[in-house]
Tab-separated table of C-alpha atoms in Angstrom:
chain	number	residue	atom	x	y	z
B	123	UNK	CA	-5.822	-53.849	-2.932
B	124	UNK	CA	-9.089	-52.873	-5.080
B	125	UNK	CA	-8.494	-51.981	-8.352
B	126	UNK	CA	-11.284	-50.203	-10.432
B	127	UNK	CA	-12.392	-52.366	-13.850
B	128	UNK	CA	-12.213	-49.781	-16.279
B	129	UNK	CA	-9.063	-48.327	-17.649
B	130	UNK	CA	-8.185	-44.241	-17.397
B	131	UNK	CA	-6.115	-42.043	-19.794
B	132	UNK	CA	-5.171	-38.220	-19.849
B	133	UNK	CA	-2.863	-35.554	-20.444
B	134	UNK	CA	-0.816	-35.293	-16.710
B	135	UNK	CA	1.610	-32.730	-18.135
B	136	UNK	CA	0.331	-28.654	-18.987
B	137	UNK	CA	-1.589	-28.229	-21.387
B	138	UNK	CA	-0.672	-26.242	-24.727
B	139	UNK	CA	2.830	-26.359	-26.438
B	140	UNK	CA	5.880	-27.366	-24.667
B	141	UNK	CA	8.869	-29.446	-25.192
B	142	UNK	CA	8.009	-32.733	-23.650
B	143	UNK	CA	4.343	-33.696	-22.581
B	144	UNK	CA	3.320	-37.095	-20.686
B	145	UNK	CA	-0.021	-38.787	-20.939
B	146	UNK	CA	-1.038	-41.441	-18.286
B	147	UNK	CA	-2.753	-43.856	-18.561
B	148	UNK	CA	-3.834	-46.387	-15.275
B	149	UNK	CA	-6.148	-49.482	-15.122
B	150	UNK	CA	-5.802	-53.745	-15.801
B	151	UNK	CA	-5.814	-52.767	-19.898
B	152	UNK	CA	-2.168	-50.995	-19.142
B	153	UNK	CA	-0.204	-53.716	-21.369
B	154	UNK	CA	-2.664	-54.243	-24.270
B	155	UNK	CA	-2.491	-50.946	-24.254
B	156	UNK	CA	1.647	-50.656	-24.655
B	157	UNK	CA	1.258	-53.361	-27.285
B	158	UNK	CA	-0.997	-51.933	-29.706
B	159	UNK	CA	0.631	-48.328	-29.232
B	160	UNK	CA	4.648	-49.637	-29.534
B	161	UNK	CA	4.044	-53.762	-30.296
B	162	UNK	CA	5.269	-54.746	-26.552
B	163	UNK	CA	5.226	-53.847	-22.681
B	164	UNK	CA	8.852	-52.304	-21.978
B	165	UNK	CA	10.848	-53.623	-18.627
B	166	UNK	CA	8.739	-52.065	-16.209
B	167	UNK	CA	10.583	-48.799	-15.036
B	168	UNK	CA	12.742	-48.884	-17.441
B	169	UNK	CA	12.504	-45.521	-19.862
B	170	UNK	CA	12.651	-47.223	-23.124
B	171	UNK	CA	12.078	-45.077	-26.897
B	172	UNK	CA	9.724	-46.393	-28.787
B	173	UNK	CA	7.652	-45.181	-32.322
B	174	UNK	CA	4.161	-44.817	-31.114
B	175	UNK	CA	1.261	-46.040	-34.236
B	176	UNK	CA	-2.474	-45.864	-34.538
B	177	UNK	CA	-4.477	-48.735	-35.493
B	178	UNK	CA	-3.636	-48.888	-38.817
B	179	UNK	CA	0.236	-48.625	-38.307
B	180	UNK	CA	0.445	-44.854	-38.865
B	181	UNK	CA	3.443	-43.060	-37.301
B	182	UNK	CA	1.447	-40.996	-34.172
B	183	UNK	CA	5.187	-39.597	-32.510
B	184	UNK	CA	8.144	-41.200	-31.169
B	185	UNK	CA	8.204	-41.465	-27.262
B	186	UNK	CA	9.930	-42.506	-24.528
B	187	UNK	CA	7.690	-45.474	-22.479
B	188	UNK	CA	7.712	-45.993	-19.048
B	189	UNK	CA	5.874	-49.047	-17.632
B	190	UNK	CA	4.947	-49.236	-13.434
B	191	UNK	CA	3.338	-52.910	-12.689
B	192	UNK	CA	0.673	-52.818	-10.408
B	193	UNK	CA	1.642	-52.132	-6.645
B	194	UNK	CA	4.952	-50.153	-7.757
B	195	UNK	CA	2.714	-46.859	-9.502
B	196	UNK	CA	0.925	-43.745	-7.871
B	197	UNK	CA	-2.074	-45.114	-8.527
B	198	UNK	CA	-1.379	-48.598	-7.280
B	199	UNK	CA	-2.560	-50.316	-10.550
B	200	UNK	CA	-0.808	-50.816	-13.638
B	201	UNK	CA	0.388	-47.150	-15.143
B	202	UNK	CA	1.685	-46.474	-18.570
B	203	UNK	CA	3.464	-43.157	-19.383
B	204	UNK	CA	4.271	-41.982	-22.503
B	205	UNK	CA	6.293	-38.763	-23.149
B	206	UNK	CA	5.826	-37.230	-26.222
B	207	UNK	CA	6.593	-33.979	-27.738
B	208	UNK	CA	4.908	-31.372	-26.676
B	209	UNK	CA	2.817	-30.385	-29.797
B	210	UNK	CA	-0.887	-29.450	-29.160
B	211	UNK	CA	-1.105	-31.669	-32.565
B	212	UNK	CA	0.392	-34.878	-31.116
B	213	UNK	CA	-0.853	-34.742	-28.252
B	214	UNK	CA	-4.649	-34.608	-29.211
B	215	UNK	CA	-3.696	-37.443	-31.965
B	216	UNK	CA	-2.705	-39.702	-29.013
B	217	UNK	CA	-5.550	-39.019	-27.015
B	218	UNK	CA	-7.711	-39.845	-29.547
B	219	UNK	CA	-5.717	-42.909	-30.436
B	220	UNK	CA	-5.936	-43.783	-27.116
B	221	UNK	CA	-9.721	-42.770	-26.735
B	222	UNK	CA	-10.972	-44.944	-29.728
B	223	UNK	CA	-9.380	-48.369	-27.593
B	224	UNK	CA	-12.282	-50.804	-25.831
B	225	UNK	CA	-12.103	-50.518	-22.477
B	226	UNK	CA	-10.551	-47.093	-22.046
B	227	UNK	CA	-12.190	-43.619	-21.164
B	228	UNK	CA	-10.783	-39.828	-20.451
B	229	UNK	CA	-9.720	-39.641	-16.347
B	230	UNK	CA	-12.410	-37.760	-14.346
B	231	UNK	CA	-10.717	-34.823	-12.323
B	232	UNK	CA	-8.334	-36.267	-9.721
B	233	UNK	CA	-9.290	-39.962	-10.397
B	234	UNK	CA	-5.889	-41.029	-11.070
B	235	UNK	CA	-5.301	-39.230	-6.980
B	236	UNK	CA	-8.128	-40.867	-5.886
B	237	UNK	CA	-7.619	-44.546	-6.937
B	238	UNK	CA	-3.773	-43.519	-5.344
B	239	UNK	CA	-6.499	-43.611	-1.977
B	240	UNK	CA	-8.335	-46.079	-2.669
B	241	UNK	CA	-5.718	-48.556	-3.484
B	242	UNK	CA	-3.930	-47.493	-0.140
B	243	UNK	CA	-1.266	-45.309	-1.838
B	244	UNK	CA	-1.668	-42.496	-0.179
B	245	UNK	CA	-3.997	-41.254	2.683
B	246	UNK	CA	-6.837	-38.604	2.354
B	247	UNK	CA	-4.213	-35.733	4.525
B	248	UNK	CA	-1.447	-36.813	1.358
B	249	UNK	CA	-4.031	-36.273	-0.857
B	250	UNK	CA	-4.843	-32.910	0.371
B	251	UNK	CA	-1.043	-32.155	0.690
B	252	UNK	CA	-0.415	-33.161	-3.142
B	253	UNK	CA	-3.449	-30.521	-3.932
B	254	UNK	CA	-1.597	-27.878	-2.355
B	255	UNK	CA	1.809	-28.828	-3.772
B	256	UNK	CA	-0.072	-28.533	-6.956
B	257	UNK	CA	-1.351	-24.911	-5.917
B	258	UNK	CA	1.768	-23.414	-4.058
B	259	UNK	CA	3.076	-20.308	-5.231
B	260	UNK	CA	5.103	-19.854	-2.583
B	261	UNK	CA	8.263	-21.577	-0.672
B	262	UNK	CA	6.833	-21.509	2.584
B	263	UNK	CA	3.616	-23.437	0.353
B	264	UNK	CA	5.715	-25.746	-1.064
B	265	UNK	CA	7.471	-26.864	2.418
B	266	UNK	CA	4.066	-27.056	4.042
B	267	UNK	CA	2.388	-29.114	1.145
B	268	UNK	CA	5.816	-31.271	1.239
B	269	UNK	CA	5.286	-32.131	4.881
B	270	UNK	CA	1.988	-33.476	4.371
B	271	UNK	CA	2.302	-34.967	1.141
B	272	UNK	CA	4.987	-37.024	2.722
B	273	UNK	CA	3.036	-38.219	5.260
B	274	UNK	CA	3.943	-36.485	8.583
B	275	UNK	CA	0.157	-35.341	9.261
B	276	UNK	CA	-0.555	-39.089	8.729
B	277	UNK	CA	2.529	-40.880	10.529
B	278	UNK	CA	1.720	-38.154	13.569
B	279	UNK	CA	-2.396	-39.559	13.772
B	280	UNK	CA	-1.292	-42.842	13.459
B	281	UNK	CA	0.705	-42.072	16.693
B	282	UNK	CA	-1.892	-41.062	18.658
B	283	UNK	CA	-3.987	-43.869	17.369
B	284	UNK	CA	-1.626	-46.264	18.785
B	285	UNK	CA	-1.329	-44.628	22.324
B	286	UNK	CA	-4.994	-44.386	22.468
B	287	UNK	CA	-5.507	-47.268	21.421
B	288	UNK	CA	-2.631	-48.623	24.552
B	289	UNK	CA	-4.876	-47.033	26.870
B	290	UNK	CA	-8.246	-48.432	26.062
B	291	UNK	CA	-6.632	-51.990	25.794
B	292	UNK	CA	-5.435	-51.540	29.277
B	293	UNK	CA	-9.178	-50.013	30.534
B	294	UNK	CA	-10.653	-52.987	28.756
B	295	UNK	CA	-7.813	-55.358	30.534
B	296	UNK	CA	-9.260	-53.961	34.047
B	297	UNK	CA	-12.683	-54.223	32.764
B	298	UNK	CA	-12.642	-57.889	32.146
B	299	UNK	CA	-10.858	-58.578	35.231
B	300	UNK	CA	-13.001	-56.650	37.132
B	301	UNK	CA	-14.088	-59.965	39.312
B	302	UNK	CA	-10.463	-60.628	39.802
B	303	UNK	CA	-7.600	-59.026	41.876
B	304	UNK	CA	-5.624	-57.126	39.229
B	305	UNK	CA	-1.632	-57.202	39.841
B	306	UNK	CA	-0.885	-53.488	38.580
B	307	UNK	CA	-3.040	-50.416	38.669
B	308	UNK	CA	-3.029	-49.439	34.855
B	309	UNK	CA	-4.856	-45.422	35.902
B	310	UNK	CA	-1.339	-44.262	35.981
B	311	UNK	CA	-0.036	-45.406	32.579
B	312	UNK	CA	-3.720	-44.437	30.976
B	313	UNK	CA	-3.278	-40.744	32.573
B	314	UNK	CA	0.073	-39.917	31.111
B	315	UNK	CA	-0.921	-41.824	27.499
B	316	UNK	CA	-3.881	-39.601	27.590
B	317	UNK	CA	-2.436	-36.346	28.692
B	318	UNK	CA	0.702	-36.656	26.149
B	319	UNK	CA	-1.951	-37.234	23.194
B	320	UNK	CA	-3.910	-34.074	24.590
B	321	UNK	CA	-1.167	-32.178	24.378
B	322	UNK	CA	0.363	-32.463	21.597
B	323	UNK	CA	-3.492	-32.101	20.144
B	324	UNK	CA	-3.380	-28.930	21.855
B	325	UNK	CA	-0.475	-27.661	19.973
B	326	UNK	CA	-1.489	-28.627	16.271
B	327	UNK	CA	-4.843	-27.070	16.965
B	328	UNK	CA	-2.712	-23.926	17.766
B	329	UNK	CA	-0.840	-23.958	14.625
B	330	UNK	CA	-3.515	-24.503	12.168
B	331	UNK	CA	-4.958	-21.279	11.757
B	332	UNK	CA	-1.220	-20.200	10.849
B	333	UNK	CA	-0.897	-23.281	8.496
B	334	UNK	CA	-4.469	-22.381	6.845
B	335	UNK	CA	-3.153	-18.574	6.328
B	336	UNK	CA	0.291	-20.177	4.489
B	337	UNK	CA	-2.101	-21.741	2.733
B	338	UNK	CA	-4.341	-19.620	1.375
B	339	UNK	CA	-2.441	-16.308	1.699
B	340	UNK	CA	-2.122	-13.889	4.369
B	341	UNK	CA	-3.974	-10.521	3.934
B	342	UNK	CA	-2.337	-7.115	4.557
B	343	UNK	CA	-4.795	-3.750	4.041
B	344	UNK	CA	-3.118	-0.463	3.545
B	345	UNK	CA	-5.750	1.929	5.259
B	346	UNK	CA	-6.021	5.767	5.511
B	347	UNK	CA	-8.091	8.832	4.279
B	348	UNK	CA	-8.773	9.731	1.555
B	349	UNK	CA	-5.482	10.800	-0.483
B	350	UNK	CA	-3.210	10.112	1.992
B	351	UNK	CA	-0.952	7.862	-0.775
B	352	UNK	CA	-2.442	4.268	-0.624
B	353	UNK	CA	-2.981	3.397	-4.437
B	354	UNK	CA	0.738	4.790	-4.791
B	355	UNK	CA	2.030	3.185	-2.075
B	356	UNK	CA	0.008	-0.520	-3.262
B	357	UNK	CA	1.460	0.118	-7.037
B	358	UNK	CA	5.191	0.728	-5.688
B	359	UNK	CA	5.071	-2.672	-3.295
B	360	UNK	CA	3.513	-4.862	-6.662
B	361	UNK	CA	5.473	-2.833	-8.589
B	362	UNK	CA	3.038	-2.514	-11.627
B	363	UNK	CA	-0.091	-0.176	-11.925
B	364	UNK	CA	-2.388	-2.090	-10.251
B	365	UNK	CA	-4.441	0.519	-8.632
B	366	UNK	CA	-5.898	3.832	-10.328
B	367	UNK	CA	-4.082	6.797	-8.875
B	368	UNK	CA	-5.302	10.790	-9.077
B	369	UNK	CA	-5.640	13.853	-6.934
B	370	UNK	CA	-9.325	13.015	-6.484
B	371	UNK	CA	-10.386	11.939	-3.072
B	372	UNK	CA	-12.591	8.493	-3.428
B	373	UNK	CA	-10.687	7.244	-6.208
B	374	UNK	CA	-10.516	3.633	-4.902
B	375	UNK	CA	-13.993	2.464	-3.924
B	376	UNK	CA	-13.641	-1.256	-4.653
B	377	UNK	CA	-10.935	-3.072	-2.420
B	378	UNK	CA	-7.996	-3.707	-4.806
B	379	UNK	CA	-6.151	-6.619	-4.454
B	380	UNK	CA	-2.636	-8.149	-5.350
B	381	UNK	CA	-1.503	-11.291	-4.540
B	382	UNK	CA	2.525	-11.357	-4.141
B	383	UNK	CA	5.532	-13.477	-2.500
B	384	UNK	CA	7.143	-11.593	0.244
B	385	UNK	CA	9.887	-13.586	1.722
B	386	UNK	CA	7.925	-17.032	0.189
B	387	UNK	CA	4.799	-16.370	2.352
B	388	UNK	CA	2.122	-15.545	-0.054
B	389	UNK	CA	0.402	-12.276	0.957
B	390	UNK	CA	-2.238	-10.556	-0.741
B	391	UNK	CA	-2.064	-6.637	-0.362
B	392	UNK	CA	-5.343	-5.142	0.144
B	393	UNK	CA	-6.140	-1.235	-1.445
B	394	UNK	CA	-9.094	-0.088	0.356
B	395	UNK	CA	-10.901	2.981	0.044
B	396	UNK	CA	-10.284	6.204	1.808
B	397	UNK	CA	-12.412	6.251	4.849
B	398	UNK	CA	-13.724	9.545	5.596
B	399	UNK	CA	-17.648	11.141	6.279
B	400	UNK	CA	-19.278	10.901	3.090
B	401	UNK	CA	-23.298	11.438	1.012
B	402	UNK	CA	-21.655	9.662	-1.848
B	403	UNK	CA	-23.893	6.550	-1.857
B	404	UNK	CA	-21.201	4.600	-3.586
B	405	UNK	CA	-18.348	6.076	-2.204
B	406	UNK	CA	-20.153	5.016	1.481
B	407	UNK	CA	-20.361	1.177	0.296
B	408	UNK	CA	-17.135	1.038	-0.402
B	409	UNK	CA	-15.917	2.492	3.145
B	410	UNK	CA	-17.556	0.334	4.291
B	411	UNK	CA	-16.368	-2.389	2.568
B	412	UNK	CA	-12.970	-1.312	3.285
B	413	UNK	CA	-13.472	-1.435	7.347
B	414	UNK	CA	-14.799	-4.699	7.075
B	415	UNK	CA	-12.029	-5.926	5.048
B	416	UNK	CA	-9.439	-4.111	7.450
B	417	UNK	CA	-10.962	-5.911	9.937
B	418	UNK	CA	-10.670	-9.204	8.973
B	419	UNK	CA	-6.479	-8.680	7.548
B	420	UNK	CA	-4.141	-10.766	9.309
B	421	UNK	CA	-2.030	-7.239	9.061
B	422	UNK	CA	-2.942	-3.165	8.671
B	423	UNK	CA	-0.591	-0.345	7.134
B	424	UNK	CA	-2.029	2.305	7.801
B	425	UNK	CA	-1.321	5.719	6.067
B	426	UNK	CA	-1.885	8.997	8.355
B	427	UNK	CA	-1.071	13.020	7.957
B	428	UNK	CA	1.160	13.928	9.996
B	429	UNK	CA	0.033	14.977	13.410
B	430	UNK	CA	-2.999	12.689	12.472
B	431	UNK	CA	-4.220	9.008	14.100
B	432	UNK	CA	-5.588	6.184	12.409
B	433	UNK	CA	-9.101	6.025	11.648
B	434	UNK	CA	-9.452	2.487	13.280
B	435	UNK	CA	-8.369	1.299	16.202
B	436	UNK	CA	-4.641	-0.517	15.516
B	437	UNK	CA	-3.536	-3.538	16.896
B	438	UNK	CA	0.001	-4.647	18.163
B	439	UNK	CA	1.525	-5.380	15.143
B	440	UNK	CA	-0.311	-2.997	12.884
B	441	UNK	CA	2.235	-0.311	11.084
B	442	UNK	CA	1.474	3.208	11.044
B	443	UNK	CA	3.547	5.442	8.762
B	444	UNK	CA	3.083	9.131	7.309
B	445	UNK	CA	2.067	8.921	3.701
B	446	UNK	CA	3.809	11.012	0.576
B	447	UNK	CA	7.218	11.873	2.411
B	448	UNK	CA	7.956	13.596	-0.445
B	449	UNK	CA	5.590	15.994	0.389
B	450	UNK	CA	7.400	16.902	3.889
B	451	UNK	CA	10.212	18.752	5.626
B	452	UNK	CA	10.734	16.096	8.219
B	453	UNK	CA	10.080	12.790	6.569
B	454	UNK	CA	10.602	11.042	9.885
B	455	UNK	CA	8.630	7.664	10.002
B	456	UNK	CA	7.130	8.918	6.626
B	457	UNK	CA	6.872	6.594	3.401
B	458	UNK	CA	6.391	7.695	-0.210
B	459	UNK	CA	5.220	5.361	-3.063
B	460	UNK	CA	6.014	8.343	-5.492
B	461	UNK	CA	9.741	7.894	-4.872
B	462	UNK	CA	10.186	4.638	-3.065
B	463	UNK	CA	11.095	5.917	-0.038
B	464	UNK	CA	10.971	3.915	2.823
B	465	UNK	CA	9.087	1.105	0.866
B	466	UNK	CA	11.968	-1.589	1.423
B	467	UNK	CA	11.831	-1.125	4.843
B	468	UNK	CA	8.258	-1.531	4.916
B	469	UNK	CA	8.206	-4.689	2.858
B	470	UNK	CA	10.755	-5.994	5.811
B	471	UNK	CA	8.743	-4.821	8.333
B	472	UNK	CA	5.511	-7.254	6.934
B	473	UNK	CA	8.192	-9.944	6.488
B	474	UNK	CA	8.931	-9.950	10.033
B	475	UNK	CA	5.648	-9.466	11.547
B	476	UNK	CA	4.159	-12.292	9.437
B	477	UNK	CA	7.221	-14.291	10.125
B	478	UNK	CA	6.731	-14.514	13.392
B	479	UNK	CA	3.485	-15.483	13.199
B	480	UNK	CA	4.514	-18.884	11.566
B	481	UNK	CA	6.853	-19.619	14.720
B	482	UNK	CA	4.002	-22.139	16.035
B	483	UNK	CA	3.218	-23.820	12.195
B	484	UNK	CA	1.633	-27.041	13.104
B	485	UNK	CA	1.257	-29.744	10.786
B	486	UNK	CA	-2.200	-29.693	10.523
B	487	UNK	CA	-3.053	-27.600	7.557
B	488	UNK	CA	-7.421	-27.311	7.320
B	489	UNK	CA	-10.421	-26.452	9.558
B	490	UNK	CA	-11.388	-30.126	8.680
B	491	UNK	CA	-8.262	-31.614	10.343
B	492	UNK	CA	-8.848	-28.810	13.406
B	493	UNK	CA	-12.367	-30.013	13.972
B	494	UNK	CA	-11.512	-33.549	14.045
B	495	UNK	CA	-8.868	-32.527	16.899
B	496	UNK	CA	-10.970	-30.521	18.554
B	497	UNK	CA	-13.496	-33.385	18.548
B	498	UNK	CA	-10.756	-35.773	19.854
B	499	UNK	CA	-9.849	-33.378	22.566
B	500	UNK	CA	-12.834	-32.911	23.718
B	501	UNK	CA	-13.472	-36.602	24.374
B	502	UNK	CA	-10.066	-37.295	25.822
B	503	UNK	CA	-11.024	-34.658	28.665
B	504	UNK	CA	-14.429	-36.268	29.064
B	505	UNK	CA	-12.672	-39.639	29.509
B	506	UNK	CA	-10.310	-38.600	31.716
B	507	UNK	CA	-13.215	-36.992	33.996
B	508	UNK	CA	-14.821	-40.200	33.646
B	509	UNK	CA	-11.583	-42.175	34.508
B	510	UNK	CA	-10.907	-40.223	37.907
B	511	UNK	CA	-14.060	-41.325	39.225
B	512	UNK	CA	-13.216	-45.020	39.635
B	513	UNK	CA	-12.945	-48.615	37.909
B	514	UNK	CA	-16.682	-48.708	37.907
B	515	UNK	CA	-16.542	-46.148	35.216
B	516	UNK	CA	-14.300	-47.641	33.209
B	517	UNK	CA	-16.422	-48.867	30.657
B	518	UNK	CA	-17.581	-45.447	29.868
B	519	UNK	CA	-13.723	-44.067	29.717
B	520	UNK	CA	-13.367	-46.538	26.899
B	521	UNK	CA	-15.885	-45.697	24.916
B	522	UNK	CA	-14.867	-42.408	25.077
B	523	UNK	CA	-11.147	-43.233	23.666
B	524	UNK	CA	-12.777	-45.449	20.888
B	525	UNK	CA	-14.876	-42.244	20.028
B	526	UNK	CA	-11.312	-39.929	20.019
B	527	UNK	CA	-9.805	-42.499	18.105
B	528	UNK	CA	-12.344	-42.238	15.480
B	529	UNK	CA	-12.102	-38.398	15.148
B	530	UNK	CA	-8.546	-38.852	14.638
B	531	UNK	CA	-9.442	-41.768	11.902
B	532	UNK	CA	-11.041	-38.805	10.004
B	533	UNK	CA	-7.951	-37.093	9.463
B	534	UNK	CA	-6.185	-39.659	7.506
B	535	UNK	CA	-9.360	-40.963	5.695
B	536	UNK	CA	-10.648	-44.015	7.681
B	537	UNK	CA	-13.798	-42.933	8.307
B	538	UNK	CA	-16.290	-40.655	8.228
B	539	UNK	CA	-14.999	-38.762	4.988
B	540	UNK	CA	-17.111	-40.585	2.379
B	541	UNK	CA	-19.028	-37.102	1.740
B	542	UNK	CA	-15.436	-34.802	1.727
B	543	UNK	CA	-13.620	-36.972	-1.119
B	544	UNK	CA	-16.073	-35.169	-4.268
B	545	UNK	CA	-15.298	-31.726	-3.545
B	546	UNK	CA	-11.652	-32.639	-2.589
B	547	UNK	CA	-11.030	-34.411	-5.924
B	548	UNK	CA	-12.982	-31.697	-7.904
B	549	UNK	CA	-10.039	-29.700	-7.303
B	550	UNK	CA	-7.339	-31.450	-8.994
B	551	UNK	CA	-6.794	-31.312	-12.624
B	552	UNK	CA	-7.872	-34.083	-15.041
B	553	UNK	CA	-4.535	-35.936	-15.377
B	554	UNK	CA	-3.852	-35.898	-11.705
């Protein structure tokens, strides 16, 4: 295990007032540390009160100590965590207790995480699983982060490490006894260990495009002309005024958007403006705008007069409804955001359509972990083309396994990551 010389503090709970606040601290000066704060090192995790004092003896707050030796903490070191009260004025009198000690220095963002990697704690996919715990919003964010942070990603590369790494043993084994009469022909086993791996490649590279929307939020535009209800319609879904509404046509020229939990997937709702012919310079940007943006939704609603089509082209699981019902005689297949009508059922209907879409969730939750799939993939079928062609190829089949096995290696932080871990840490807060 490497530990890092220096020693870390910083605030790991909210900042601002609350009722209990914890500060970590991490590093070989843990236990000097717990005996100049409280005059000892308490059982190690054991909660145990203690009155907390400055240098000079002064009274900083009474806390409750926990101590975690090394190789039983996140971080892998030594960890100290005191929780104090919650006051902004304690809390800054510790820290600067605590900042005034030789040896000790404020956490950079996500160091406390990233010593969790280095130390062999975690890998780099549980890292990336704890930063979206951290960010979900949502419960179908929280179960995805979950999964990752508790290691599936990892425990699922590790198995296709291993039955890679099966095969090119038994390609090598062939290889050095290519002079030699070899009792059992190993192609067979090597096939189905590489097809299985492929396969089940093939299916996380499926879901993660699903995974990535969970993650960052699915998008659902409400389109129409001009005054056909879609401000109305966007303010009774958030329910709160989130979009200006009038009589005027062109309104809404910027694409409003509000970000919401339907069902626990997080979806953003997209206002666009009205798309219709127009010599309004402005008014033309933001049409624009607005067909690019419908465009790119995972999901359209879109808002026509009766008798009338969309102005795009729809696709399968678009909705199309007639806007302001409660202008109409027959309201059939009409909505209203004015009175609410028929909004519940379209808030189901973008539950189930987006729903659905999660039926093929992988594990796999970035483009990063995609592209090192894809990459793995990609060299599996090249050494299985290689393979058919005969034992005197066999050399080159194994290379290409040791190359699959090091895209997979990515994924879980073995290699090839060095540049990634900056703007991954960056992310976290400073007392993660």
């Amino acid at each position: 295990m490497t530990l890092v010389n220096d020693t870390i503090f910083a605030l790991a709970s909210a900042p601002g007032k609350s009722g209990v606040a914890v500060v970590r601290v991490s590093g070989p000066s843990v236990q000097a540390v717990s005996k100049a704060l409280c005059g000892e090192v308490p059982e190690p995790r054991l909660a145990t009160l203690k009155l907390i004092r400055d240098s000079e003896g002064i009274r900083v707050d009474q806390s409750l100590i926990l101590y975690f030796p090394e190789g039983n903490s996140f971080t892998g070191e030594e960890v100290l965590e005191l929780h104090t009260h919650g006051s902004i004025a304690v809390v800054n009198r510790l820290l600067r207790v605590l900042g005034d000690m030789p040896g000790l220095r404020l956490a950079e963002a996500g160091e406390f995480t990233r010593r969790a990697l280095e130390n062999g704690c975690m890998d780099l996919a549980q890292v990336e699983g704890l930063s979206d715990l951290i960010e979900a919003e949502t419960e179908a964010q929280r179960r995805q982060a979950l999964r990752v942070l508790s290691g599936d990603l990892g425990n699922l590369a590790e198995k296709w490490r291993v039955d890679l790494i099966r095969a090119a043993a038994l390609i090598e084994a062939t290889i050095d006894f290519a002079d030699e009469e070899v009792p059992v022909d190993v192609t067979p086993e090597v096939d189905a260990l590489l097809e299985g791996v492929s396969q089940e490649l093939s299916k996380q590279i499926n879901g993660v495009e699903t995974a990535e929307r969970i993650r960052t939020g699915f998008e659902v535009a409400i389109v129409g002309a001009p005054n056909v209800g879609k401000s109305t319609l966007l303010n009774a879904i958030a329910g709160r005024e989130a979009a200006i509404t009038s009589e005027y046509a062109g309104t809404t020229r910027d694409v409003i958007e509000v970000r919401m939990d339907l069902g626990g997937l997080p979806v953003t709702l997209l206002d666009t403006a009205g798309l219709r012919e127009t010599d309004d310079h402005v008014e033309g940007i933001g049409i624009e705008l607005a067909k690019k943006r419908a465009e790119q939704s995972d999901l359209r609603v879109f808002l026509v007069e009766q008798g009338q089509s969309p102005e795009l082209t729809s696709q399968p699981d678009d909705i199309i409804l007639i806007g302001k019902s409660d202008t109409l005689t027959d309201a059939t297949g009409a909505i209203s955001g004015k009175t609410g009508v028929g909004v519940p059922e379209l808030i189901s209907d973008i539950q189930n359509v987006l729903s659905k879409r999660t039926a093929n969730l992988g594990i796999a939750t970035r483009e990063r972990h995609r592209i090192a799939m894809v990459r793995a993939t990609e060299t599996l079928s090249a050494g299985q083309a290689v393979l058919a062609l005969g034992p005197e190829q066999y050399d080159i089949a194994a290379e290409e396994l040791r190359t699959a096995i090091r895209a997979l290696d990515s994924i879980v932080g073995r290699v090839d990551v060095e540049n990634l871990l900056d703007e991954i840490f960056s992310s976290f807060c400073i007392g993660k």
